[in-house]
Coordinates of C-alpha atoms in Angstrom, one line a residue:
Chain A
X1 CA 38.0 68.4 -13.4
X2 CA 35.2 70.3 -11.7
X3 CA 31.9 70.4 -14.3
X4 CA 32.3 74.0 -13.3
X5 CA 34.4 74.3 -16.3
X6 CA 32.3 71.8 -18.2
X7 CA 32.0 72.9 -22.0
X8 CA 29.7 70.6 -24.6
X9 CA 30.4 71.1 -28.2
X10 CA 26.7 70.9 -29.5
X11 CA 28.2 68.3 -32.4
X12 CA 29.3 65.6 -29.5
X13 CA 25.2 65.2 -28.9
X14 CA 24.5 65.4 -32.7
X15 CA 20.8 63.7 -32.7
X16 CA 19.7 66.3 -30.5
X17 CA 18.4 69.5 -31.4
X18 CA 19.8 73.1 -30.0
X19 CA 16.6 73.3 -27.3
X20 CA 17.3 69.5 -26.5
X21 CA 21.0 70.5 -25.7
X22 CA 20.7 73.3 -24.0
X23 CA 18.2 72.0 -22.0
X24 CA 20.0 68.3 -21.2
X25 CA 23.5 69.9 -20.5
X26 CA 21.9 72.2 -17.8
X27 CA 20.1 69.6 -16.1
X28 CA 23.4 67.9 -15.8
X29 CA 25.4 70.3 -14.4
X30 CA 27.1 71.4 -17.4
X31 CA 28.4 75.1 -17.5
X32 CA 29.0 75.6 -21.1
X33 CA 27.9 75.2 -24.7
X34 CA 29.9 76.0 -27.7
X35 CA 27.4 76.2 -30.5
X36 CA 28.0 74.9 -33.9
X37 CA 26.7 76.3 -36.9
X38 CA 24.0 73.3 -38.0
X39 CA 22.5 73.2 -34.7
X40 CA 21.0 76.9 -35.4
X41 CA 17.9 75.9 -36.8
X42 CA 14.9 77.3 -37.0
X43 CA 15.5 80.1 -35.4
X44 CA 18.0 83.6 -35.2
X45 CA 21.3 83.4 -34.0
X46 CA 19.5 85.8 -31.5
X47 CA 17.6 83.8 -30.3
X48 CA 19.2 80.8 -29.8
X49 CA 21.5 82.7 -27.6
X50 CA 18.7 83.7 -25.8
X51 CA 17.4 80.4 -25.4
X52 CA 20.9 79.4 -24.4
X53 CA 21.5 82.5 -21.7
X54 CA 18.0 81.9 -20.4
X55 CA 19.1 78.4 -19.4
X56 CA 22.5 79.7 -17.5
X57 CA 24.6 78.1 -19.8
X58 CA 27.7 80.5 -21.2
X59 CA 27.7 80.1 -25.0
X60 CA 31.8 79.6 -25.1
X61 CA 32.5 78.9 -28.5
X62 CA 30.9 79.3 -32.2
X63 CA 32.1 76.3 -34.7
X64 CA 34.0 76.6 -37.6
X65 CA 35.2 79.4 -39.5
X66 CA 37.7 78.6 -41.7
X67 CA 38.7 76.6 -45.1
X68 CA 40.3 79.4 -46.6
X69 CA 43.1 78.0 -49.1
X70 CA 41.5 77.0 -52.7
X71 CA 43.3 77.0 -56.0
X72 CA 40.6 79.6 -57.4
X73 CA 40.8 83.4 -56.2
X74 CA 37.2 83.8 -56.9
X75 CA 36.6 80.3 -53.9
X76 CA 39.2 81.8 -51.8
X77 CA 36.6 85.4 -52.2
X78 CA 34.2 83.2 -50.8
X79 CA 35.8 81.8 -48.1
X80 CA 36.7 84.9 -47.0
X81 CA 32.7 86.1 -47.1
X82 CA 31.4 82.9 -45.4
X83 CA 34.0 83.4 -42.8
X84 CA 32.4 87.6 -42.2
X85 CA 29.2 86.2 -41.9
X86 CA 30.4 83.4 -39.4
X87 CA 31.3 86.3 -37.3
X88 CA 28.3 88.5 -37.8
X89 CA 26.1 85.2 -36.7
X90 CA 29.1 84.7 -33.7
X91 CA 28.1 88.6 -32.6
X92 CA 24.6 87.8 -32.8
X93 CA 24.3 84.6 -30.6
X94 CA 27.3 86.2 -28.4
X95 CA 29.7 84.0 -28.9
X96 CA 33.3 85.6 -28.0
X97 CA 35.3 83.2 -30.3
X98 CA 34.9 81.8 -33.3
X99 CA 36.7 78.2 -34.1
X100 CA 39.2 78.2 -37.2
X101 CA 39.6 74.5 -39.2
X102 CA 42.2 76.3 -41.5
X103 CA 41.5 74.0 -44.4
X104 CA 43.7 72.8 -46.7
X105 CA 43.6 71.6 -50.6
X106 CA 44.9 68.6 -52.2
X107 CA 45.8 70.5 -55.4
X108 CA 47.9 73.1 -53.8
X109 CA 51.5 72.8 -52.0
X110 CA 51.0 73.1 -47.9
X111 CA 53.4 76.2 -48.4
X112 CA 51.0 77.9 -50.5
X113 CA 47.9 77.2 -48.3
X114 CA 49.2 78.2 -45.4
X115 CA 49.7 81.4 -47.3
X116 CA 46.4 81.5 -47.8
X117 CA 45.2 81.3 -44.1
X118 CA 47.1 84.0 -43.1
X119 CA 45.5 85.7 -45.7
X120 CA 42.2 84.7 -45.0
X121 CA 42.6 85.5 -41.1
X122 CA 43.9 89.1 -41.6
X123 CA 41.2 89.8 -44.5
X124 CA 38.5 89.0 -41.8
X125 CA 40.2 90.2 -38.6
X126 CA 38.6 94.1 -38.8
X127 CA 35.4 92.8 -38.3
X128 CA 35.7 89.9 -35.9
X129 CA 38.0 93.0 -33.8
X130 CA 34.9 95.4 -34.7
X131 CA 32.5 92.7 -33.6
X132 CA 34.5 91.3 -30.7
X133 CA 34.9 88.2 -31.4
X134 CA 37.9 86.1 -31.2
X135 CA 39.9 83.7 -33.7
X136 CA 41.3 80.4 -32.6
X137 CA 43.4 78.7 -34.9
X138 CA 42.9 74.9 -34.3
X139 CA 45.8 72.8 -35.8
X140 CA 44.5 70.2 -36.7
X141 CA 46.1 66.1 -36.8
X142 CA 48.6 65.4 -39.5
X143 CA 46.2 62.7 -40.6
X144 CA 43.9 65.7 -42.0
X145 CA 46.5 68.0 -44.2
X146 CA 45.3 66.8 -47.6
X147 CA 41.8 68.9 -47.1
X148 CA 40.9 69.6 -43.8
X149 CA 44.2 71.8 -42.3
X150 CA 47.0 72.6 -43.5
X151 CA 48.0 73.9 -40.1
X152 CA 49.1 70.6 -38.2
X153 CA 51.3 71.3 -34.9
X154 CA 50.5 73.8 -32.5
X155 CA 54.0 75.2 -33.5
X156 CA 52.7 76.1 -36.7
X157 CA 49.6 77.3 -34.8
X158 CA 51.8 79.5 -32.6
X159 CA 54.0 81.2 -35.4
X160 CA 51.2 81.7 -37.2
X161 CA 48.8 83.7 -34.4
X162 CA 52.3 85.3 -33.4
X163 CA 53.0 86.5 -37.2
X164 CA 50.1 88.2 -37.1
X165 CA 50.3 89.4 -34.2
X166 CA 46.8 90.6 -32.6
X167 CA 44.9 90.1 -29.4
X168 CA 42.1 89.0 -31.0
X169 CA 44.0 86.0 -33.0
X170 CA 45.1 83.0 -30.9
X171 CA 45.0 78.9 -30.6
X172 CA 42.9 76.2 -29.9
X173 CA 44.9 73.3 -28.0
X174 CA 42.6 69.7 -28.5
X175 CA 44.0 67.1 -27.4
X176 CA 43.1 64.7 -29.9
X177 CA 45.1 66.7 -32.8
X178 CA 48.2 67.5 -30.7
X179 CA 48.8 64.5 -28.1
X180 CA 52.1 63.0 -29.8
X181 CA 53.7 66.4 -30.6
X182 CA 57.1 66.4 -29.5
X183 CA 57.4 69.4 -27.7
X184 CA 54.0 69.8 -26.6
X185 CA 54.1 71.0 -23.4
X186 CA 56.6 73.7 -24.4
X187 CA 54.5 74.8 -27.4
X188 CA 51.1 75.2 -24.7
X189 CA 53.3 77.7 -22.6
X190 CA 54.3 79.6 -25.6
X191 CA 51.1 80.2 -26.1
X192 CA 49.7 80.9 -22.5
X193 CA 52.5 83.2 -21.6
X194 CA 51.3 85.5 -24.6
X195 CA 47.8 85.3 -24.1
X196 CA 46.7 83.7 -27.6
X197 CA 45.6 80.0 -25.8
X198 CA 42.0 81.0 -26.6
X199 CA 40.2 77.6 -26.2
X200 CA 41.1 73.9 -24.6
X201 CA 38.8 70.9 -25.9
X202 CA 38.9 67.6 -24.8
X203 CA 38.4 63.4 -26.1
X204 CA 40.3 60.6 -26.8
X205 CA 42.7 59.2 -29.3
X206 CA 41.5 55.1 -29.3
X207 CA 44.4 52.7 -30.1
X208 CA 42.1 51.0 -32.4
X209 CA 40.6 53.9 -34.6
X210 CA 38.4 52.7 -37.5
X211 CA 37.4 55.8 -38.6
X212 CA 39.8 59.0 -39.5
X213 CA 36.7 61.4 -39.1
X214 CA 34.2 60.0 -36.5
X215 CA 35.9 57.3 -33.8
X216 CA 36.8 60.0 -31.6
X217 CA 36.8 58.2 -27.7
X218 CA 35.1 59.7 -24.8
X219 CA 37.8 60.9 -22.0
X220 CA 39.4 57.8 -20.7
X221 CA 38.7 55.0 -23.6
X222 CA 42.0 56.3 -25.3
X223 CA 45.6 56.4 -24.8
X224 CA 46.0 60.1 -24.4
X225 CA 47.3 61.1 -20.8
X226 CA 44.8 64.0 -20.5
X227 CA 45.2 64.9 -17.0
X228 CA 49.0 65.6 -17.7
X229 CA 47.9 67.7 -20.6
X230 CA 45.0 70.2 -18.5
X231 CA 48.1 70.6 -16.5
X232 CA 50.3 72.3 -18.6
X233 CA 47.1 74.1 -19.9
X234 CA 46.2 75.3 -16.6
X235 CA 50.1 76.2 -15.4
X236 CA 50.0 78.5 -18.1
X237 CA 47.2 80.8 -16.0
X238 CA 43.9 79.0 -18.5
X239 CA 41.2 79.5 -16.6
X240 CA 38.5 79.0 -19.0
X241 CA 36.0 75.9 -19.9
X242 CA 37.2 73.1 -20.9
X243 CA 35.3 71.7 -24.1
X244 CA 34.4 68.1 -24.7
X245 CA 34.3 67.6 -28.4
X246 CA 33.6 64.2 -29.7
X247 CA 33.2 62.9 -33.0
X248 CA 31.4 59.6 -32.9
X249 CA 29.3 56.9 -35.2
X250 CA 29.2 54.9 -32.4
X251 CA 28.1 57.1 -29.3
X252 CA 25.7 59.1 -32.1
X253 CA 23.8 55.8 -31.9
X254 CA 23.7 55.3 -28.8
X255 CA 20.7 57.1 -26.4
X256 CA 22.0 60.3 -25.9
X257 CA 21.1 60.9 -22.2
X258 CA 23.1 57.8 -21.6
X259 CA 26.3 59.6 -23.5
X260 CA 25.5 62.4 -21.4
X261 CA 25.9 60.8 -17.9
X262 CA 29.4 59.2 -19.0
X263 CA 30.6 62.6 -20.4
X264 CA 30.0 64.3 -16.9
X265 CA 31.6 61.2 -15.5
X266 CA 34.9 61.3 -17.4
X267 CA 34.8 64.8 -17.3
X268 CA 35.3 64.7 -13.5
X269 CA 37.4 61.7 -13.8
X270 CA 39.9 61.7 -16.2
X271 CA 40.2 65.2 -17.2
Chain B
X1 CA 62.0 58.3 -62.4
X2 CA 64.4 55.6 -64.1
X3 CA 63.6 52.0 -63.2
X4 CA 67.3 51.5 -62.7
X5 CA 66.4 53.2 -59.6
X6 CA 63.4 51.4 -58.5
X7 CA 63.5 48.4 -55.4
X8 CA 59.9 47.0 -54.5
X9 CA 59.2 46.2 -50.9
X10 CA 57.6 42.8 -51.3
X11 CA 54.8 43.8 -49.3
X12 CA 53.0 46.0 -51.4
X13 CA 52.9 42.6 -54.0
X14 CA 51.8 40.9 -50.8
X15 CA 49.9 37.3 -52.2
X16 CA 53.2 36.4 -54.5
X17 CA 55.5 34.2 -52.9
X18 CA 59.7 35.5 -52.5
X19 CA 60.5 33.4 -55.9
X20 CA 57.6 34.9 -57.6
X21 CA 58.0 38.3 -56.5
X22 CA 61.6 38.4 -57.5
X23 CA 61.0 36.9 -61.2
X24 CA 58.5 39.2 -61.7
X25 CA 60.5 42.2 -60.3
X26 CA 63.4 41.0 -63.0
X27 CA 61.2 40.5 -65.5
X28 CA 59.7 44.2 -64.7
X29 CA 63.2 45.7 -65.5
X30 CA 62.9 46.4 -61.5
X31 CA 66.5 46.2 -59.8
X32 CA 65.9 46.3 -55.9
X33 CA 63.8 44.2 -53.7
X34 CA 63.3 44.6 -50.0
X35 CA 62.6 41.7 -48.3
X36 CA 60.0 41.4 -45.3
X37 CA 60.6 39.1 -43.0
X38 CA 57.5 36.9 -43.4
X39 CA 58.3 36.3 -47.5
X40 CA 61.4 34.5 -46.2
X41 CA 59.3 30.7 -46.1
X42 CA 60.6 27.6 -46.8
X43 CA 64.6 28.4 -47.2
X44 CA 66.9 29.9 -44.9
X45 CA 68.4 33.5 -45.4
X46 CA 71.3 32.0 -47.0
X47 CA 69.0 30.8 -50.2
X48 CA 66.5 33.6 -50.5
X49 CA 70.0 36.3 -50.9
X50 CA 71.1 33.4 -53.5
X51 CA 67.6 33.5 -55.3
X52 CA 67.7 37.0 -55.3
X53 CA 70.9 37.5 -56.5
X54 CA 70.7 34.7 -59.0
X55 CA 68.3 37.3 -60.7
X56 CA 70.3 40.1 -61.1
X57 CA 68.3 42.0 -58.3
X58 CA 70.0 43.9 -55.3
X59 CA 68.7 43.2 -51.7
X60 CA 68.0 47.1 -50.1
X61 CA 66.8 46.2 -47.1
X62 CA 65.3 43.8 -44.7
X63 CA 61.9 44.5 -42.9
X64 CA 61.4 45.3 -40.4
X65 CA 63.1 45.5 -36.8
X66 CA 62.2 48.0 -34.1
X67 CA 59.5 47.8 -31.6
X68 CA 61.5 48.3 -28.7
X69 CA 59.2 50.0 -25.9
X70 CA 57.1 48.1 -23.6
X71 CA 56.0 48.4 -19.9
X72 CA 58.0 45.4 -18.6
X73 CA 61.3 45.0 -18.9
X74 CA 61.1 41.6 -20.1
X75 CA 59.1 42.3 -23.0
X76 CA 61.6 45.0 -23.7
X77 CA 64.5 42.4 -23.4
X78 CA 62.4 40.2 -26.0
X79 CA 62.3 42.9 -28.2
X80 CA 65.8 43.5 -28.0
X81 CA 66.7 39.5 -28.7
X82 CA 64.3 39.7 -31.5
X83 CA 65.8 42.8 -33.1
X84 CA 69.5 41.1 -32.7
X85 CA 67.9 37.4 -35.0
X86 CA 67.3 39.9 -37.4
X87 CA 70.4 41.3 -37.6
X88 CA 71.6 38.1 -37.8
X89 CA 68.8 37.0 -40.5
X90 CA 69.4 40.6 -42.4
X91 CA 73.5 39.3 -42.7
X92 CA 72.3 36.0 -44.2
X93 CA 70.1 37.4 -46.3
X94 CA 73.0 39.8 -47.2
X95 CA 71.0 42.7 -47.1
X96 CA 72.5 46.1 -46.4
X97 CA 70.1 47.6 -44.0
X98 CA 67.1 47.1 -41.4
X99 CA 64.3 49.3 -41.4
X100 CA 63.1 50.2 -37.6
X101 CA 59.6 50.8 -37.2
X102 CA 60.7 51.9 -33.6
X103 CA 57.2 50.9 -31.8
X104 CA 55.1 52.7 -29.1
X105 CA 52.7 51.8 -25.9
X106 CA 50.1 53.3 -25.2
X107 CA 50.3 51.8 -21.6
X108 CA 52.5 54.7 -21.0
X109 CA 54.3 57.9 -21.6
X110 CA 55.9 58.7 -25.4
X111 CA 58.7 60.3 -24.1
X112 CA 59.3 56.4 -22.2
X113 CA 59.0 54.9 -25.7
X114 CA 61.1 57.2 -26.6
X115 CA 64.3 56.6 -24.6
X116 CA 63.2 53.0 -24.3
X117 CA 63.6 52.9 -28.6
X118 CA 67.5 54.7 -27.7
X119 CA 67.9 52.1 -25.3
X120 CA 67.0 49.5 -27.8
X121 CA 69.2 50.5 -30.6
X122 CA 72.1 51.1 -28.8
X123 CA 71.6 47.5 -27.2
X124 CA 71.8 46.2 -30.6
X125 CA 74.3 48.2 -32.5
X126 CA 77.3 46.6 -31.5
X127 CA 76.3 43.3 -33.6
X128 CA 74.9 45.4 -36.0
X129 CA 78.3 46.9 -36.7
X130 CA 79.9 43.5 -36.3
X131 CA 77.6 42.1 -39.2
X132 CA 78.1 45.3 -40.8
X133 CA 74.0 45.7 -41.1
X134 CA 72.7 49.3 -41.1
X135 CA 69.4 50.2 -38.6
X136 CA 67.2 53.0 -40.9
X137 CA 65.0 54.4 -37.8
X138 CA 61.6 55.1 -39.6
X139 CA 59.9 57.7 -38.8
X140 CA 56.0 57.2 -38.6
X141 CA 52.8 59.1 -39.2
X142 CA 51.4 60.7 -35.9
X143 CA 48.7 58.3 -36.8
X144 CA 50.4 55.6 -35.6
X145 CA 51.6 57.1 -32.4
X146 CA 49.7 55.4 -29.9
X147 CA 51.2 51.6 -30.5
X148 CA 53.4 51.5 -33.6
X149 CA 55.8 54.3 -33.4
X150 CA 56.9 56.9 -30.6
X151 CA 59.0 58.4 -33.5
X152 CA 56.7 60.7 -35.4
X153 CA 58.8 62.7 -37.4
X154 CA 61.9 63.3 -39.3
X155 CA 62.9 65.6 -37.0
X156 CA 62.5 63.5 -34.2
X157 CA 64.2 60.5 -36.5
X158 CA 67.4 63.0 -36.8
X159 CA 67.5 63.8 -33.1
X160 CA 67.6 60.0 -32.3
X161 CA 70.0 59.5 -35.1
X162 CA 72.4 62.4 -34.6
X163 CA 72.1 61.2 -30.5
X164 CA 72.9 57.9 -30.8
X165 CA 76.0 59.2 -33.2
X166 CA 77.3 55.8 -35.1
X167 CA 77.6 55.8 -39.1
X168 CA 75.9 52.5 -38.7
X169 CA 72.3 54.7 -37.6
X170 CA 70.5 56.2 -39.5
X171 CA 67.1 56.9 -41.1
X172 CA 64.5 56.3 -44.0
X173 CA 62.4 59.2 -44.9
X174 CA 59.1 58.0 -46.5
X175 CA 56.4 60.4 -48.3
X176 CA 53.6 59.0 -46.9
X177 CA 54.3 59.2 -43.2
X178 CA 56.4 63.0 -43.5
X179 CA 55.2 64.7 -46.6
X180 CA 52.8 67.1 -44.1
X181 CA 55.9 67.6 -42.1
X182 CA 56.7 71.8 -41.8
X183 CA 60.5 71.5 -42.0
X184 CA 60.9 68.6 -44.4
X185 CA 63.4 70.0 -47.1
X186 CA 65.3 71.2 -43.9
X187 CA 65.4 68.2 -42.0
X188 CA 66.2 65.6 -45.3
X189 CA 69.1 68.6 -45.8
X190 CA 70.0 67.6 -42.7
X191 CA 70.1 64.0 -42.6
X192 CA 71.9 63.6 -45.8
X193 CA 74.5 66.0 -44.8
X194 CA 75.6 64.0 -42.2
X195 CA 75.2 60.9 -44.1
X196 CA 72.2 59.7 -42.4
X197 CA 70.0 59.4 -44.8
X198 CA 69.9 55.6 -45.3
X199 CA 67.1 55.0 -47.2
X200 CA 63.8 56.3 -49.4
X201 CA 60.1 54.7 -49.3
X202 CA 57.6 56.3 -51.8
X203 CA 53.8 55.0 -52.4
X204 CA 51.1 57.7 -52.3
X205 CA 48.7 59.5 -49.6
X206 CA 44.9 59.3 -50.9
X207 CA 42.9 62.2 -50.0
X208 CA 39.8 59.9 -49.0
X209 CA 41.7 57.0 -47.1
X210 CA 39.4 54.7 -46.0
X211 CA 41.6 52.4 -44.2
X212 CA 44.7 53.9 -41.2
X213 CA 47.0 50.9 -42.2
X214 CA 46.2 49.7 -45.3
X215 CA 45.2 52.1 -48.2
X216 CA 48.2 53.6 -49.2
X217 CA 48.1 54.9 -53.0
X218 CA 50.2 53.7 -56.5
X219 CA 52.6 57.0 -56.5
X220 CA 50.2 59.6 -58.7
X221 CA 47.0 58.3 -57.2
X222 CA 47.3 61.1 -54.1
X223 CA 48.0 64.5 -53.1
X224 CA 52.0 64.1 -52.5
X225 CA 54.4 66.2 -54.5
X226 CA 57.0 63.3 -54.6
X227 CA 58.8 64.7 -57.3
X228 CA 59.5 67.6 -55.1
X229 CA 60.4 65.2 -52.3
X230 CA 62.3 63.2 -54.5
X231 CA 64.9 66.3 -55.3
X232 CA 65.4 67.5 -51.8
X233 CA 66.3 63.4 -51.4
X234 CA 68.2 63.2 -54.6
X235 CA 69.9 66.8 -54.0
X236 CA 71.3 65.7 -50.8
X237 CA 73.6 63.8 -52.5
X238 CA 71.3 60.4 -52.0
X239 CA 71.8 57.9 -55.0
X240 CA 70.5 55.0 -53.7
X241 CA 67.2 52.9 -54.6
X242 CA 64.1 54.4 -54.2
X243 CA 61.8 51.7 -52.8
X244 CA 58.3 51.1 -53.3
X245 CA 56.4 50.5 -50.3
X246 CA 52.5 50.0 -50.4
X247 CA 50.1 48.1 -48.2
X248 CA 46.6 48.4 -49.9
X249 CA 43.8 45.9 -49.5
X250 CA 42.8 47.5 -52.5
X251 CA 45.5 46.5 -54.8
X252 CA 46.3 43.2 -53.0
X253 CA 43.0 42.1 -54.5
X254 CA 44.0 43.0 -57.7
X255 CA 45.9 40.4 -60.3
X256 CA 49.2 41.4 -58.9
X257 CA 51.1 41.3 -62.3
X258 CA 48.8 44.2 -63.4
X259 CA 49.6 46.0 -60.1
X260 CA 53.0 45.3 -61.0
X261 CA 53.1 46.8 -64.6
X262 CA 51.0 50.2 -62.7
X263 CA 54.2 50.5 -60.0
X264 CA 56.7 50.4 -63.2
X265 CA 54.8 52.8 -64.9
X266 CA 53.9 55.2 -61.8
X267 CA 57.6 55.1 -61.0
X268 CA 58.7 56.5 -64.5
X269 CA 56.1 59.6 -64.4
X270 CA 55.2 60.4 -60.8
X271 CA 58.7 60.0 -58.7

């Protein structure tokens, strides 16, 4: 894949700082940054997408709304205003989409968190539509429904962006959560052909992962065919980055420039 | 649950030997015992069914078969050999049924494994229905996709089980790899319906697992709803032993007779 469409999720190069990013990824040839929320520090969302335009880079994506389902109304009420402000600071560093890590609770059935997303989406969707910003619901692995998401196939992500039904509310397809879903491929152009595949993001599943949270593998290292994937995600008409999100103890240690120069590489290689 | 229901894999009592496990499981007021292949040491088949039986305890099941894709056909011939000795074993041992923990590559495509695991099974039915042995195809946890299982969930399972079409195929639906699974009552409707549903596995999901393979939880220690499962199971018609299947480095250190007297107890309030 062309680094034209090249997209860094700010939380792959965790040791470095916003600036650091910014500036790193645009010496590489990077196009994209998708901001998450711990790396605005020290500074207004307004400026930091300042400091971000300012450098060329397209600020593609702000991370993570969600965690709306919680036993307790009065949490759930929270949820919902954490989410509003997410959006307010999306608006104000001009990010078009927001990223949705549904959540789910351990003390609850699945049926009645997934309840509660829908909730939670529609109770925040007039201001993310007044604000223009969109929603992507991510499904996350099956290996994360006890507290992370109780929304686990990009089936469930599609019926659920389709239930409610808005422009502004679609999916993000990453590879890592959805590689071994059976219909896969048919699920990506249900999506495409309505218009609700809002954001593609890229690593790899290792054979031998040691950690649930953080052994994510850099494009290539794993066993996920990738390629075959950005196909079907392209055949739908995508056109937009594609984000390299990678969650790792290991490459966090590791000198980050290094990292850098082997992301671009299996960025053009492998995906 | 009542403990005239209750079989104990005799993995999850991993350091005991067959003769131990099985006096303790008598002595436990357990009934069933499913037998791995690698407690069968020092007798043949022949004598562990005798020493089990001797004690009053059923044999459920023998474990476990499967395994069936690999790149070369060769390997894939292996598998299928290997698959057929335990037939052959599971007869001596005079146990009922083999669990298939189907396998997976990640060398290349799942939808290969997948036909490659059809291929497998139907290679080896024929002696299976001449030795009057079952084949339980096992769903696993997405988890496991990349070199364990190809078969990811029940759905899948009753595809494969419903293709294939003999009364001597069918599947075992375990909590810990489905629970998360969108359809699930549907599905276990659907496999006991046609008489499919061949078997039951219960242990626990913990909501911090530390360990991919081997953490599983004592039923009660995580965030399943096996009771609910348990119904769906049990309305289907299902009356058979409800087996107790946990591999936890955690409890194998632990004096296994203390484990033991947990299991018995955990079975009676949390199943």
């Amino acid at each position: 894949m062309n680094l034209d469409r090249c997209c860094i999720h700010t939380i792959t190069t965790k040791p470095w700082s916003l600036s650091e990013s910014v500036e790193r990824y645009a010496a590489a040839g990077v196009k994209g940054i998708s901001v998450w929320q711990n790396a605005v520090e020290g500074m207004s969302h307004a400026q930091a997408g300042e400091l971000i335009r300012r450098s060329g880079l397209d600020v593609v994506s702000y991370v993570r709304g969600g965690f709306f389902p919680h036993t307790s109304q009065q949490e759930r009420e929270k949820a919902i205003d954490h989410n509003k402000k997410l959006i307010e600071e999306a608006a104000a560093l001009g990010a078009p989409l927001i990223v949705l890590v549904c959540g789910a609770s351990p003390d609850q059935p699945l049926e009645t968190s997934r309840e509660q997303i829908q909730a939670g989406i529609e109770a925040i969707l007039p201001l993310a539509q007044q604000m223009n910003v969109k929603l992507a619901i991510e499904p996350l692995h099956p290996m994360y429904a006890a507290d992370r998401s109780a929304i686990n196939t990009l089936a469930q992500a599609n019926d659920l962006s389709e239930s409610i039904g808005s422009p502004s509310v679609g999916v993000a397809v990453d590879v890592y959560h959805l590689w071994w879903e059976p219909n896969l491929e048919a699920e990506i152009k249900r999506c495409g052909k309505n218009g609700h595949l809002l954001a593609y993001h890229v690593c790899d599943w290792k054979v031998n992962t040691i950690d649930m949270l953080n052994d994510r593998g850099l494009m290539g290292e794993g066993c996920i065919d990738i390629k075959k994937i950005s196909r079907w995600v392209d055949d739908t008409g995508f056109d937009g980055y594609v984000e390299v999100e990678i969650f790792s103890n290991i490459y966090w240690q590791e000198d980050q420039q290094h990292f850098l120069n082997k992301i671009t590489q299996a960025f053009q290689e492998k995906v």
